[in-house]
CSV table of C-alpha atoms and ligand atoms in Angstrom, one decimal:
chain,number,residue,atom,x,y,z
C,1,MET,CA,-3.7,-10.1,-24.3
C,2,THR,CA,-0.5,-8.9,-26.0
C,3,ILE,CA,2.4,-10.4,-24.0
C,4,LEU,CA,4.4,-7.6,-22.4
C,5,ASN,CA,8.1,-8.1,-22.5
C,6,ARG,CA,8.7,-8.3,-18.8
C,7,ARG,CA,12.4,-9.0,-19.1
C,8,ARG,CA,13.0,-6.0,-21.3
C,9,TRP,CA,10.9,-3.9,-18.9
C,10,LEU,CA,12.9,-5.0,-15.9
C,11,ALA,CA,16.2,-4.5,-17.8
C,12,GLY,CA,15.0,-0.9,-18.3
C,13,LEU,CA,14.4,-0.6,-14.6
C,14,GLY,CA,17.9,-1.6,-13.7
C,15,THR,CA,19.5,0.9,-16.0
C,16,ALA,CA,17.2,3.8,-15.1
C,17,ALA,CA,19.7,5.3,-12.6
C,18,LEU,CA,22.4,5.8,-15.3
C,19,GLY,CA,21.6,8.4,-18.0
C,20,VAL,CA,24.1,6.9,-20.4
C,21,ALA,CA,22.9,3.3,-19.9
C,22,ARG,CA,19.3,4.5,-20.3
C,23,GLU,CA,20.0,6.0,-23.7
C,24,THR,CA,21.5,2.7,-24.8
C,25,ALA,CA,18.6,0.7,-23.5
C,26,ALA,CA,16.1,3.2,-25.1
C,27,ALA,CA,17.8,3.2,-28.5
C,28,GLU,CA,17.3,-0.5,-28.8
C,29,VAL,CA,13.6,-0.4,-28.2
C,30,CYS,CA,12.7,3.1,-29.5
C,31,ALA,CA,13.2,2.7,-33.3
C,32,PRO,CA,9.8,2.1,-34.9
C,33,ARG,CA,9.6,-1.0,-37.1
C,34,ASP,CA,7.7,-0.5,-40.3
C,35,GLY,CA,6.5,2.8,-38.9
C,36,ARG,CA,4.9,1.1,-35.9
C,37,LEU,CA,5.8,1.1,-32.2
C,38,LEU,CA,4.4,-1.2,-29.6
C,39,LEU,CA,2.8,0.5,-26.5
C,40,GLU,CA,5.3,-1.3,-24.3
C,41,ASP,CA,8.1,0.4,-26.1
C,42,PHE,CA,6.6,3.9,-25.9
C,43,ARG,CA,8.7,6.0,-23.5
C,44,PRO,CA,8.0,9.6,-24.2
C,45,GLU,CA,10.3,12.1,-22.7
C,46,SER,CA,8.7,15.4,-21.5
C,47,MET,CA,9.9,18.5,-23.3
C,48,LEU,CA,8.5,20.8,-20.6
C,49,HIS,CA,10.9,23.3,-19.1
C,50,VAL,CA,9.5,23.6,-15.6
C,51,PRO,CA,11.0,23.7,-12.1
C,52,GLU,CA,12.4,20.4,-10.8
C,53,THR,CA,12.8,20.5,-7.1
C,54,ARG,CA,14.9,17.8,-5.4
C,55,VAL,CA,13.8,17.1,-1.9
C,56,PRO,CA,16.7,15.1,-0.4
C,57,ARG,CA,15.1,14.9,3.0
C,58,ALA,CA,11.6,15.4,4.4
C,59,ARG,CA,11.0,18.7,6.1
C,60,PHE,CA,9.8,17.0,9.3
C,61,PRO,CA,10.5,13.6,10.9
C,62,VAL,CA,8.4,11.0,9.1
C,63,ILE,CA,6.5,7.9,10.3
C,64,ASP,CA,6.0,5.6,7.4
C,65,VAL,CA,3.0,3.5,8.6
C,66,HIS,CA,2.9,1.1,5.6
C,67,THR,CA,6.0,-1.0,5.0
C,68,HIS,CA,6.7,-4.7,4.6
C,69,LEU,CA,10.0,-5.7,6.2
C,70,THR,CA,8.9,-9.3,7.1
C,71,PHE,CA,6.6,-11.7,5.3
C,72,THR,CA,4.9,-15.0,6.3
C,73,ARG,CA,6.8,-17.7,4.6
C,74,ARG,CA,4.0,-20.1,3.7
C,75,GLU,CA,1.5,-18.7,1.3
C,76,GLY,CA,-0.8,-20.3,-1.3
C,77,LYS,CA,-3.4,-18.7,-3.5
C,78,GLY,CA,-3.2,-15.4,-1.6
C,79,VAL,CA,-3.7,-17.0,1.9
C,80,ALA,CA,-0.7,-17.0,4.3
C,81,VAL,CA,-0.6,-19.7,6.9
C,82,GLY,CA,1.8,-20.7,9.7
C,83,ASP,CA,4.1,-18.7,12.0
C,84,GLU,CA,7.3,-18.8,10.0
C,85,ILE,CA,8.5,-15.5,8.7
C,86,ASP,CA,11.3,-14.2,6.4
C,87,PHE,CA,13.0,-10.9,6.8
C,88,ALA,CA,13.1,-9.0,3.5
C,89,LEU,CA,15.9,-6.7,4.6
C,90,ALA,CA,18.3,-6.5,7.6
C,91,PRO,CA,17.1,-3.9,10.0
C,92,GLY,CA,20.5,-2.1,9.8
C,93,LYS,CA,20.1,-1.7,6.0
C,94,ALA,CA,16.6,-0.2,6.5
C,95,LEU,CA,18.0,2.2,9.1
C,96,GLU,CA,20.6,3.5,6.6
C,97,VAL,CA,17.8,4.6,4.1
C,98,MET,CA,15.7,6.0,7.0
C,99,ASP,CA,18.5,8.1,8.4
C,100,ARG,CA,19.3,9.6,5.0
C,101,LYS,CA,15.7,10.4,4.3
C,102,GLY,CA,14.5,11.6,7.7
C,103,VAL,CA,12.3,8.6,8.4
C,104,GLN,CA,12.0,8.5,12.2
C,105,ALA,CA,10.1,5.2,12.2
C,106,MET,CA,8.6,2.5,10.0
C,107,VAL,CA,5.6,0.4,10.7
C,108,ASN,CA,6.2,-3.2,9.6
C,109,LEU,CA,2.6,-4.3,8.9
C,110,THR,CA,3.2,-7.9,7.9
C,111,GLY,CA,4.7,-9.1,11.2
C,112,GLY,CA,2.9,-12.4,11.1
C,113,THR,CA,1.7,-14.5,14.1
C,114,GLY,CA,3.0,-16.5,17.0
C,115,ARG,CA,6.7,-17.3,17.0
C,116,GLY,CA,7.3,-15.4,13.8
C,117,LEU,CA,5.8,-12.3,15.3
C,118,GLU,CA,8.1,-12.7,18.3
C,119,GLN,CA,11.1,-12.9,16.0
C,120,ALA,CA,10.1,-9.7,14.2
C,121,LEU,CA,9.4,-7.8,17.4
C,122,ALA,CA,12.8,-8.9,18.8
C,123,ALA,CA,14.8,-8.0,15.7
C,124,LEU,CA,13.0,-4.8,15.0
C,125,ASP,CA,11.0,-3.2,17.8
C,126,ARG,CA,13.1,-4.3,20.7
C,127,ALA,CA,16.5,-4.0,19.1
C,128,HIS,CA,15.8,-0.5,17.7
C,129,PRO,CA,13.2,1.2,20.0
C,130,GLY,CA,11.3,4.0,18.4
C,131,ARG,CA,12.5,3.1,14.9
C,132,PHE,CA,10.2,0.1,14.1
C,133,TYR,CA,6.7,-0.8,15.1
C,134,THR,CA,5.5,-4.3,14.1
C,135,CYS,CA,1.9,-5.4,13.6
C,136,THR,CA,0.3,-8.9,13.8
C,137,GLU,CA,-2.0,-10.6,11.3
C,138,PRO,CA,-4.9,-13.0,11.4
C,139,SER,CA,-4.1,-16.7,11.9
C,140,TYR,CA,-6.0,-17.8,8.8
C,141,GLY,CA,-4.4,-21.3,9.2
C,142,GLN,CA,-7.0,-21.9,12.0
C,143,PHE,CA,-9.9,-20.4,10.2
C,144,ARG,CA,-11.6,-23.8,9.6
C,145,GLU,CA,-11.7,-24.6,13.3
C,146,ALA,CA,-15.1,-24.2,15.0
C,147,ARG,CA,-13.4,-22.2,17.8
C,148,TYR,CA,-11.7,-19.8,15.3
C,149,PRO,CA,-13.5,-16.6,16.4
C,150,GLN,CA,-12.3,-17.0,20.1
C,151,LEU,CA,-8.9,-18.4,19.1
C,152,GLN,CA,-8.4,-15.3,16.9
C,153,ALA,CA,-9.5,-12.9,19.7
C,154,ASP,CA,-7.1,-14.7,22.1
C,155,ALA,CA,-4.2,-14.4,19.5
C,156,ILE,CA,-4.8,-10.6,19.3
C,157,GLU,CA,-4.6,-10.4,23.1
C,158,ARG,CA,-1.3,-12.3,23.1
C,159,ALA,CA,0.1,-10.2,20.3
C,160,ALA,CA,-0.8,-7.0,22.1
C,161,LYS,CA,0.9,-8.2,25.3
C,162,SER,CA,4.0,-9.1,23.3
C,163,GLY,CA,4.2,-5.6,22.0
C,164,ALA,CA,2.5,-5.7,18.6
C,165,ARG,CA,1.3,-2.2,17.6
C,166,GLY,CA,-1.6,-3.1,15.4
C,167,LEU,CA,-3.4,-5.6,13.2
C,168,LYS,CA,-2.8,-5.8,9.4
C,169,ILE,CA,-5.6,-7.0,7.2
C,170,LEU,CA,-4.4,-7.8,3.6
C,171,LYS,CA,-6.8,-7.9,0.7
C,172,THR,CA,-6.8,-11.6,1.4
C,173,LEU,CA,-10.1,-10.9,3.3
C,174,GLY,CA,-12.7,-10.4,0.6
C,175,LEU,CA,-10.6,-11.5,-2.4
C,176,TYR,CA,-8.7,-14.7,-1.5
C,177,LEU,CA,-9.8,-16.3,1.8
C,178,ARG,CA,-12.4,-19.0,1.1
C,179,GLU,CA,-14.5,-21.3,3.3
C,180,ARG,CA,-12.0,-24.1,2.9
C,181,LEU,CA,-9.1,-21.6,2.9
C,182,THR,CA,-8.4,-21.6,-0.8
C,183,GLU,CA,-11.4,-23.5,-2.0
C,184,GLY,CA,-15.2,-22.9,-1.8
C,185,PRO,CA,-17.0,-19.6,-1.6
C,186,LEU,CA,-15.2,-16.4,-0.7
C,187,VAL,CA,-15.5,-15.3,2.9
C,188,PRO,CA,-17.1,-11.8,3.0
C,189,VAL,CA,-15.3,-8.9,4.6
C,190,ASP,CA,-18.0,-8.5,7.2
C,191,ASP,CA,-18.2,-12.2,8.1
C,192,ARG,CA,-19.4,-12.5,11.8
C,193,ARG,CA,-16.6,-14.9,12.6
C,194,PHE,CA,-14.2,-11.9,12.7
C,195,ASP,CA,-16.3,-9.9,15.1
C,196,PRO,CA,-14.3,-11.0,18.2
C,197,MET,CA,-11.1,-10.1,16.4
C,198,TRP,CA,-12.2,-6.5,15.7
C,199,GLU,CA,-13.5,-6.2,19.3
C,200,ALA,CA,-10.2,-7.6,20.7
C,201,CYS,CA,-8.3,-4.9,18.7
C,202,ALA,CA,-10.5,-2.2,20.4
C,203,ALA,CA,-10.0,-3.8,23.8
C,204,HIS,CA,-6.2,-3.8,23.5
C,205,GLN,CA,-6.0,-0.5,21.6
C,206,LEU,CA,-4.5,-2.0,18.4
C,207,PRO,CA,-5.4,0.0,15.3
C,208,VAL,CA,-6.4,-2.1,12.3
C,209,PHE,CA,-4.5,-1.3,9.2
C,210,ILE,CA,-6.9,-2.6,6.6
C,211,HIS,CA,-6.7,-3.1,2.8
C,212,VAL,CA,-10.0,-4.0,1.2
C,213,SER,CA,-10.5,-4.3,-2.6
C,214,ASP,CA,-8.1,-2.7,-5.1
C,215,PRO,CA,-7.9,0.0,-7.8
C,216,GLU,CA,-11.2,0.3,-9.7
C,217,ALA,CA,-9.5,-0.7,-13.0
C,218,PHE,CA,-8.6,-4.1,-11.5
C,219,PHE,CA,-12.3,-4.9,-11.6
C,220,ARG,CA,-12.8,-3.9,-15.3
C,221,PRO,CA,-12.1,-6.0,-18.4
C,222,VAL,CA,-8.4,-6.1,-19.3
C,223,ASP,CA,-8.7,-4.5,-22.7
C,224,CYS,CA,-7.8,-1.4,-24.6
C,225,ARG,CA,-9.9,0.8,-22.3
C,226,ASN,CA,-8.2,-0.3,-19.1
C,227,GLU,CA,-6.0,2.5,-17.8
C,228,ARG,CA,-3.9,0.0,-15.9
C,229,TRP,CA,-3.2,-2.2,-18.9
C,230,ASP,CA,0.5,-2.3,-18.5
C,231,GLU,CA,0.3,-3.1,-14.8
C,232,LEU,CA,-2.2,-5.9,-15.3
C,233,GLY,CA,0.1,-7.2,-18.0
C,234,HIS,CA,2.9,-7.5,-15.5
C,235,HIS,CA,0.7,-8.8,-12.8
C,236,PRO,CA,-2.2,-10.7,-14.4
C,237,ASP,CA,-3.2,-12.2,-11.0
C,238,TRP,CA,-4.2,-8.6,-9.9
C,239,SER,CA,-7.2,-8.7,-12.1
C,240,PHE,CA,-10.4,-9.3,-10.2
C,241,HIS,CA,-12.7,-9.0,-13.2
C,242,GLY,CA,-15.2,-11.8,-13.6
C,243,ARG,CA,-15.1,-15.3,-12.0
C,244,ASP,CA,-16.8,-15.2,-8.6
C,245,PHE,CA,-15.2,-11.9,-7.4
C,246,PRO,CA,-17.4,-9.4,-5.7
C,247,SER,CA,-17.6,-5.9,-7.2
C,248,HIS,CA,-15.5,-3.1,-5.9
C,249,GLU,CA,-18.7,-1.4,-4.6
C,250,SER,CA,-19.9,-4.5,-2.7
C,251,LEU,CA,-16.5,-5.0,-1.1
C,252,LEU,CA,-16.5,-1.4,0.2
C,253,ALA,CA,-20.1,-1.8,1.4
C,254,ALA,CA,-19.1,-4.9,3.4
C,255,ARG,CA,-16.2,-2.9,4.8
C,256,ASP,CA,-18.5,-0.1,5.8
C,257,ARG,CA,-20.7,-2.6,7.7
C,258,VAL,CA,-17.6,-3.6,9.7
C,259,PHE,CA,-16.7,0.1,10.5
C,260,ALA,CA,-20.3,0.7,11.6
C,261,ARG,CA,-20.5,-2.4,13.8
C,262,HIS,CA,-17.2,-1.8,15.7
C,263,PRO,CA,-17.2,1.9,16.5
C,264,LYS,CA,-14.6,1.5,19.3
C,265,THR,CA,-12.1,-0.1,16.9
C,266,ARG,CA,-9.7,2.3,15.1
C,267,PHE,CA,-9.3,1.5,11.4
C,268,VAL,CA,-6.7,2.9,9.0
C,269,GLY,CA,-8.0,2.5,5.5
C,270,LEU,CA,-4.8,1.8,3.5
C,271,HIS,CA,-4.2,3.1,0.0
C,272,VAL,CA,-6.4,6.2,0.6
C,273,GLY,CA,-9.3,4.4,2.1
C,274,HIS,CA,-9.4,1.9,-0.8
C,275,ASP,CA,-10.6,4.3,-3.4
C,276,ALA,CA,-8.0,6.9,-4.3
C,277,GLU,CA,-9.8,7.4,-7.7
C,278,ASN,CA,-12.9,8.7,-5.8
C,279,LEU,CA,-11.8,11.1,-3.1
C,280,ALA,CA,-15.4,12.4,-2.7
C,281,LEU,CA,-16.4,8.8,-1.6
C,282,VAL,CA,-13.4,8.5,0.7
C,283,GLY,CA,-14.2,11.9,2.2
C,284,ALA,CA,-17.8,10.8,2.8
C,285,ALA,CA,-16.5,7.6,4.6
C,286,LEU,CA,-14.3,9.8,6.8
C,287,ASP,CA,-17.3,12.0,7.6
C,288,ARG,CA,-19.5,9.0,8.3
C,289,PHE,CA,-17.0,6.9,10.4
C,290,PRO,CA,-15.1,8.8,13.1
C,291,ASN,CA,-13.2,5.6,13.8
C,292,LEU,CA,-11.6,5.7,10.4
C,293,ASP,CA,-8.3,7.3,9.2
C,294,VAL,CA,-6.6,6.8,5.8
C,295,GLU,CA,-3.1,6.3,4.5
C,296,ILE,CA,-1.6,7.2,1.1
C,297,GLY,CA,0.8,4.2,0.3
C,298,ALA,CA,1.2,3.3,-3.4
C,299,ARG,CA,-1.4,5.9,-4.4
C,300,ILE,CA,0.4,9.1,-5.1
C,301,GLY,CA,0.0,8.2,-8.7
C,302,GLU,CA,-3.7,8.7,-8.2
C,303,LEU,CA,-3.6,11.7,-5.8
C,304,GLY,CA,-1.0,13.5,-7.9
C,305,ARG,CA,-3.0,13.3,-11.2
C,306,GLN,CA,-5.9,15.2,-9.5
C,307,PRO,CA,-3.8,17.7,-7.6
C,308,ARG,CA,-6.5,20.3,-7.0
C,309,VAL,CA,-9.0,17.7,-5.7
C,310,ALA,CA,-6.3,16.1,-3.7
C,311,ALA,CA,-5.1,19.3,-2.1
C,312,ARG,CA,-8.7,20.1,-1.0
C,313,PHE,CA,-9.0,16.5,0.4
C,314,PHE,CA,-5.7,16.9,2.4
C,315,ASP,CA,-6.9,20.3,3.7
C,316,ARG,CA,-10.3,19.1,4.8
C,317,HIS,CA,-9.1,15.8,6.3
C,318,GLN,CA,-5.7,16.9,7.6
C,319,ASP,CA,-6.1,15.2,10.9
C,320,ARG,CA,-7.1,11.9,9.4
C,321,ILE,CA,-4.4,11.2,6.7
C,322,LEU,CA,-1.2,9.2,7.5
C,323,PHE,CA,2.0,9.0,5.5
C,324,GLY,CA,2.8,5.5,4.1
C,325,THR,CA,4.6,4.1,1.1
C,326,ASP,CA,3.8,0.4,1.1
C,327,ALA,CA,7.5,-0.1,0.8
C,328,VAL,CA,8.8,-3.5,-0.1
C,329,PRO,CA,12.6,-4.0,-0.1
C,330,PRO,CA,14.5,-5.0,-3.3
C,331,PRO,CA,14.8,-7.3,-5.0
C,332,GLU,CA,11.1,-8.2,-4.6
C,333,GLY,CA,10.2,-4.5,-4.4
C,334,GLU,CA,11.7,-3.9,-7.9
C,335,LYS,CA,8.7,-5.7,-9.3
C,336,TYR,CA,6.5,-2.8,-8.0
C,337,PRO,CA,8.6,0.3,-8.6
C,338,GLN,CA,5.9,2.5,-7.1
C,339,GLN,CA,6.7,0.9,-3.7
C,340,VAL,CA,10.4,-0.2,-3.9
C,341,PHE,CA,12.1,0.7,-0.7
C,342,LYS,CA,15.0,3.0,-1.6
C,343,ASP,CA,16.0,6.7,-1.3
C,344,GLU,CA,14.3,7.7,-4.6
C,345,LEU,CA,10.9,6.5,-3.3
C,346,TYR,CA,10.9,8.9,-0.4
C,347,GLU,CA,12.2,11.7,-2.5
C,348,ILE,CA,9.2,11.3,-4.8
C,349,TYR,CA,6.7,11.2,-2.0
C,350,ASP,CA,8.3,14.2,-0.3
C,351,ARG,CA,8.3,16.1,-3.6
C,352,PHE,CA,4.6,15.4,-4.1
C,353,LEU,CA,3.7,16.6,-0.6
C,354,GLU,CA,6.1,19.5,-0.3
C,355,THR,CA,6.4,21.2,-3.7
C,356,ASP,CA,4.2,22.5,-6.5
C,357,ASP,CA,6.3,21.0,-9.2
C,358,ASP,CA,4.5,20.1,-12.4
C,359,TYR,CA,4.4,16.8,-14.3
C,360,PHE,CA,6.9,14.4,-12.7
C,361,ASP,CA,7.2,10.6,-12.3
C,362,TYR,CA,5.3,9.0,-9.4
C,363,ALA,CA,7.7,6.0,-9.3
C,364,PRO,CA,11.4,5.5,-9.9
C,365,ALA,CA,10.9,3.7,-13.2
C,366,PRO,CA,11.3,4.4,-17.0
C,367,VAL,CA,7.6,3.6,-17.7
C,368,PRO,CA,5.0,4.8,-15.1
C,369,PRO,CA,4.1,1.4,-13.6
C,370,GLN,CA,0.5,1.9,-12.5
C,371,GLY,CA,-0.7,3.9,-15.5
C,372,ARG,CA,0.8,6.0,-18.2
C,373,TRP,CA,0.6,9.4,-16.6
C,374,LYS,CA,2.6,11.8,-14.4
C,375,ILE,CA,1.8,13.8,-11.3
C,376,TYR,CA,1.8,17.3,-9.8
C,377,GLY,CA,2.9,18.4,-6.4
C,378,ILE,CA,0.3,19.7,-3.9
C,379,LYS,CA,2.6,21.7,-1.6
C,380,LEU,CA,1.0,21.2,1.8
C,381,SER,CA,1.3,24.0,4.3
C,382,GLU,CA,3.8,23.4,7.1
C,383,GLY,CA,1.0,22.6,9.6
C,384,VAL,CA,-0.7,20.0,7.4
C,385,LEU,CA,2.6,18.5,6.4
C,386,ARG,CA,3.6,17.9,10.0
C,387,LYS,CA,0.3,16.2,10.7
C,388,VAL,CA,0.6,13.9,7.7
C,389,TYR,CA,4.2,13.1,8.2
C,390,VAL,CA,4.2,12.4,11.9
C,391,ASP,CA,1.5,13.8,14.2
C,392,ASN,CA,-1.5,11.7,13.0
C,393,ALA,CA,0.5,8.5,13.0
C,394,SER,CA,1.8,9.2,16.5
C,395,ARG,CA,-1.7,9.6,17.7
C,396,VAL,CA,-3.0,6.4,16.0
C,397,LEU,CA,0.0,4.3,17.2
C,398,ARG,CA,-0.1,5.9,20.7
C,399,ILE,CA,3.5,6.8,20.4
C,400,GLY,CA,4.5,8.5,23.6
C,401,ALA,CA,1.1,7.7,25.2
R,1,LIG,ZN1,1.1,-3.1,1.7
C-alpha cells in the first residue's frame, strides 16, 4: 500500500477553518511534480454555483442517540475490560455545543460497567437531568468465567437499577472478542452465552444500541478498486479482509438470528442498521423485525450520495429512524472528521436533513474522509424531521414515560 502522509493530512485538517491558511497549505501540496499528482494530494474544489444553505441550529430539539463522552480505559486488541473509565470531555463543554446547536440531549453509549458506569451516571445523567443519558456495556473481562451468562444478566439488572438507559454493543462482538478474549476463535454475534443478557435488557426495558460489522468496503481487498482507500490508509486496522474474519453477510445473518430469537428486546441498529450502502436490505430488516429501529451516525456520507433512495427510505421508515452522529470529542475525534464533536458536525447533519442543497461535504475536512465523494440534502418534511430529530428517540429511550 502506498503510505499516506498522515501528518500532512492532519495538518490540512487543522487549517481547514481558515481560508487563508488553507490556501497556503494547499499550495504546498497542489503543484504537480513532473506532471504527476498523488491521490493523497488531490483536493478538487467544486466550481458549481449552487445554493449553499447554512443551518446554524436544528429546526426542532435534537436527541443525538450516538455519542461517546466516556470510554473504558483498559482496552487491548479491540476488547475493553475493567470498570475504569475516562471522560473525553467535561460535561460543561459538551453543553456549550449542545446549546448552540439545539441539541436537547446526548446519549453517551460507552458508559462502561460497574464503578465506571456509576461515575458517568453521576457526572452526566444526575448532574444534568434531561441532557445526558448513559448506557452500559458488556463485562467482557468476565467472559471466560463459566457463570458469565448469569453474571452478565445480573450486571444488566444492576445497571438498569442505577439508571443506565440502554446497552451498547460495539463491533467487538463478531470482529474482536475471541474465546480467550483476544486469542482463539472469534465468538459469533449469536453466541448463546449472551442470551440471558439480551433477555435482561427486555426485562428491564433497556434498548440495545448495537453495532455489527462495518462498511462493505472494509471486507474487500485494500487495492485500487476499494472506494474507502484513503480511510483504510489512515486506519489500516479497520480492514476486515481475509484472515479469519467472517464475511459482512454472515455477520448480518448472525445478527438477524439474535433479533429473531429475542422479539421482546428492542434493538437500535447503529450506522443505518449496519448497511447504509444497501438501504433495500435495511428496509427489509425493518419490515421483518418489529423490534428493530435504526440510527444514522457516521453514515450521512452514504445516505447523502444516494439522496433519492435515502429520501424514500426516510419516508417509508419515518417512525423507525433515530438521529445520531457517533460524536467523539477532540482531540481523538479529529482522527475521524466525520464524527468529530463540534458545531460544524451538527451543521452538516442538519443541512443534509433539512435542505435540498446539492453537492456538499459530509464531514468538516479538506478531503472527504470516508470516500472521495460529496452529498446532497434530502429536505425532510417537518413531520418526518421531528420524528427523526426527537420523537423516535424519546419513544425508544422512554423519555417522559
Ligand atoms: Zn459509535
